[in-house]
PDB file of C-alpha atoms in Angstrom:
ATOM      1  CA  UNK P  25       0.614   0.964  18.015  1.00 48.00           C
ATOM      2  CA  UNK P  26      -0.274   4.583  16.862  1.00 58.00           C
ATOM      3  CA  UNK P  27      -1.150   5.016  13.188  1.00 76.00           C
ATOM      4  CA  UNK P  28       1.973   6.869  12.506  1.00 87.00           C
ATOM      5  CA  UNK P  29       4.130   3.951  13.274  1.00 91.00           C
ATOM      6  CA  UNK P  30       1.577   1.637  11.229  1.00 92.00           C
ATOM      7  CA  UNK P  31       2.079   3.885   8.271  1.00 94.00           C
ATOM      8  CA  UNK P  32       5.695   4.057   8.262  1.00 96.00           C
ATOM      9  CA  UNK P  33       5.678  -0.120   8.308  1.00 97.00           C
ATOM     10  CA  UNK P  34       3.413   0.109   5.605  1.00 97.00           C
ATOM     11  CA  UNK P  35       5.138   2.824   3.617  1.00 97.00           C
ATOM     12  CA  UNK P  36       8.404   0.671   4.044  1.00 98.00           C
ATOM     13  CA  UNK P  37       7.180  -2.293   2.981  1.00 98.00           C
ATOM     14  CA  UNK P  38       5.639  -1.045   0.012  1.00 98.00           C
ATOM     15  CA  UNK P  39       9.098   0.470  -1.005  1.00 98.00           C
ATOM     16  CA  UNK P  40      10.682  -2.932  -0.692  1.00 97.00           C
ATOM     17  CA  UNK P  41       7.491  -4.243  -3.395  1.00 97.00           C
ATOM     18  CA  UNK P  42       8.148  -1.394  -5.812  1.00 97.00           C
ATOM     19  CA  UNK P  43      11.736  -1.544  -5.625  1.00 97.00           C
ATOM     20  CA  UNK P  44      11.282  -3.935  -8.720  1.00 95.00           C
ATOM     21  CA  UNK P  45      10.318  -0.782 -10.916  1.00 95.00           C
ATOM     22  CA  UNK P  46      12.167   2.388 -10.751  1.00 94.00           C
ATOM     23  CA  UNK P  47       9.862   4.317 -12.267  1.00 93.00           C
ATOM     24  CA  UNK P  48       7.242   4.013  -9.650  1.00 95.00           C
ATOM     25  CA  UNK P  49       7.121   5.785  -6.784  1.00 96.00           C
ATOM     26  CA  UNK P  50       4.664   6.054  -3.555  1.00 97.00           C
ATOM     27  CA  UNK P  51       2.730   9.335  -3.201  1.00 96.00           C
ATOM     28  CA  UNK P  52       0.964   8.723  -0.013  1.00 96.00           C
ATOM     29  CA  UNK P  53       0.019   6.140   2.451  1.00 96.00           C
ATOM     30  CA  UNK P  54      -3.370   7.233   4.533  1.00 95.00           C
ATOM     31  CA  UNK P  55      -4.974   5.384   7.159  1.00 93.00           C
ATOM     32  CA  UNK P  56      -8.296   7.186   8.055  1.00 90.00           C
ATOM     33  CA  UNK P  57     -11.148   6.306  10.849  1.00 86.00           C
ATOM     34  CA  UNK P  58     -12.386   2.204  10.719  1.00 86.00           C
ATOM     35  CA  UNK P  59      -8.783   1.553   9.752  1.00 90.00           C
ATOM     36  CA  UNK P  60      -9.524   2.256   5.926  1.00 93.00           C
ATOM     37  CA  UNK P  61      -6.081   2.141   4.282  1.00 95.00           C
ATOM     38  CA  UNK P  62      -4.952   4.315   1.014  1.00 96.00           C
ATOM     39  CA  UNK P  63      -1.940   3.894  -1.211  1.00 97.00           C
ATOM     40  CA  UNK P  64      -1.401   6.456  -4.126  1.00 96.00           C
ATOM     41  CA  UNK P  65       1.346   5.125  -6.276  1.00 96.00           C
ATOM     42  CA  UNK P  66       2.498   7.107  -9.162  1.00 94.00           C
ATOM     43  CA  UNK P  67       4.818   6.855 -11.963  1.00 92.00           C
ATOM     44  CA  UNK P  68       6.025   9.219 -15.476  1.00 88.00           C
ATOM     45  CA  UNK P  69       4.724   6.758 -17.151  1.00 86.00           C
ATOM     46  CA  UNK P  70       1.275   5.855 -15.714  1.00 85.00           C
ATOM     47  CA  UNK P  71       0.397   3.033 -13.281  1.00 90.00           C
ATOM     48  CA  UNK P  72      -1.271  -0.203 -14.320  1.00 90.00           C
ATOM     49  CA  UNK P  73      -4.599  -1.516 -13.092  1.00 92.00           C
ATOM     50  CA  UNK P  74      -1.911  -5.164 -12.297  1.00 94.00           C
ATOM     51  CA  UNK P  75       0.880  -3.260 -11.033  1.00 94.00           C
ATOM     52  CA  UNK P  76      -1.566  -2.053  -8.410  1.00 95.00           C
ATOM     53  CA  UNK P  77      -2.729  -5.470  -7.736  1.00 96.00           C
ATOM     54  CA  UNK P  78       1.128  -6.892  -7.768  1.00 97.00           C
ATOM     55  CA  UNK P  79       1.440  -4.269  -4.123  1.00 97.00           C
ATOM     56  CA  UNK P  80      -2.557  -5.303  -3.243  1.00 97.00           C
ATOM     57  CA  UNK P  81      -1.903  -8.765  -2.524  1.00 97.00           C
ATOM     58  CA  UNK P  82       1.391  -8.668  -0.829  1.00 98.00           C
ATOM     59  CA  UNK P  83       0.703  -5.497   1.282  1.00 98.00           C
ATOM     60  CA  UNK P  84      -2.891  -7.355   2.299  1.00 95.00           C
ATOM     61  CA  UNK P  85      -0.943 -10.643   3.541  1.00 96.00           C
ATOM     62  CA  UNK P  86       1.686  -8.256   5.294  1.00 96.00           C
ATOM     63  CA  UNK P  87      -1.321  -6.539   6.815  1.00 95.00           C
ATOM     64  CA  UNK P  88      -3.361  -8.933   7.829  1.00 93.00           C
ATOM     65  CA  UNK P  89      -0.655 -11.222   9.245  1.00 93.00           C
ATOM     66  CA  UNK P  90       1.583  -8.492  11.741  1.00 93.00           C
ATOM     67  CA  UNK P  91      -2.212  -8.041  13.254  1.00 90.00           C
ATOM     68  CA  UNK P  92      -1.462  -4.322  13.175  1.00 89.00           C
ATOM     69  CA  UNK P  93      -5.359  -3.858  13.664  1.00 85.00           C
ATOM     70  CA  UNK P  94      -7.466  -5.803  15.596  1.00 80.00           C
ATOM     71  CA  UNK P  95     -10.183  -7.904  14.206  1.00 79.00           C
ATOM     72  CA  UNK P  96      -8.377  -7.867  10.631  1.00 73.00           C
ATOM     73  CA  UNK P  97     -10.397  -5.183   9.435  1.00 85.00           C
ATOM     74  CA  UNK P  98      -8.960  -2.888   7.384  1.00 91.00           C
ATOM     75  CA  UNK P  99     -10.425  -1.776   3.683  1.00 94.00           C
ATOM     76  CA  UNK P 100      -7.417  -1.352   1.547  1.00 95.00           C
ATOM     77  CA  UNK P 101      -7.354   0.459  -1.656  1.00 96.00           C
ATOM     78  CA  UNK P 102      -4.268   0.996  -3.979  1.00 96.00           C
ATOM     79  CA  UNK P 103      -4.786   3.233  -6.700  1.00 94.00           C
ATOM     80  CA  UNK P 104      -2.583   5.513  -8.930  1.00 92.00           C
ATOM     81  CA  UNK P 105      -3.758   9.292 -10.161  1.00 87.00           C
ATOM     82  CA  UNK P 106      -2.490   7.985 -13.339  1.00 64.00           C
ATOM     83  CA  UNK P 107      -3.947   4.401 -13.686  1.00 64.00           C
ATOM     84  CA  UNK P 108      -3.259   3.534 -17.977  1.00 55.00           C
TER      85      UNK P 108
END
């Protein structure tokens, strides 16, 4: 599976996690070389350090169990320019 399809499974399924607050939005969903995953999340309000965690957890499991990339190695990082 090319990274482009990856990303739009990833992108998707993050919608469905911040769906819950309709302030927050995604910004950008990057996978780079060794599989290193980025999620920018923003929001007019700020981002918090556990509403970042609250898409880490569920996006890892999600991840790690449709074996998009072999070996299960993939750094993930989901961060916010605006982190309060």
């Amino acid at each position: 599976m090319i990274n482009t399809e990856v990303q739009g499974k990833i992108e998707s399924f993050i919608n469905g996690i911040i769906a819950k607050w309709p302030e927050v939005f995604l910004i950008e969903v990057k996978i780079t070389v060794g599989n290193s995953i980025s999620v920018l999340l923003d929001s007019d309000e700020g981002i918090t350090i556990e509403k970042c965690t609250q898409v880490t957890r569920p996006l890892y499991k999600f991840i790690e169990e449709t074996g998009f990339f072999p070996g299960h190695t993939f750094p993930l990082e989901v961060s916010s320019p605006g982190i309060a």
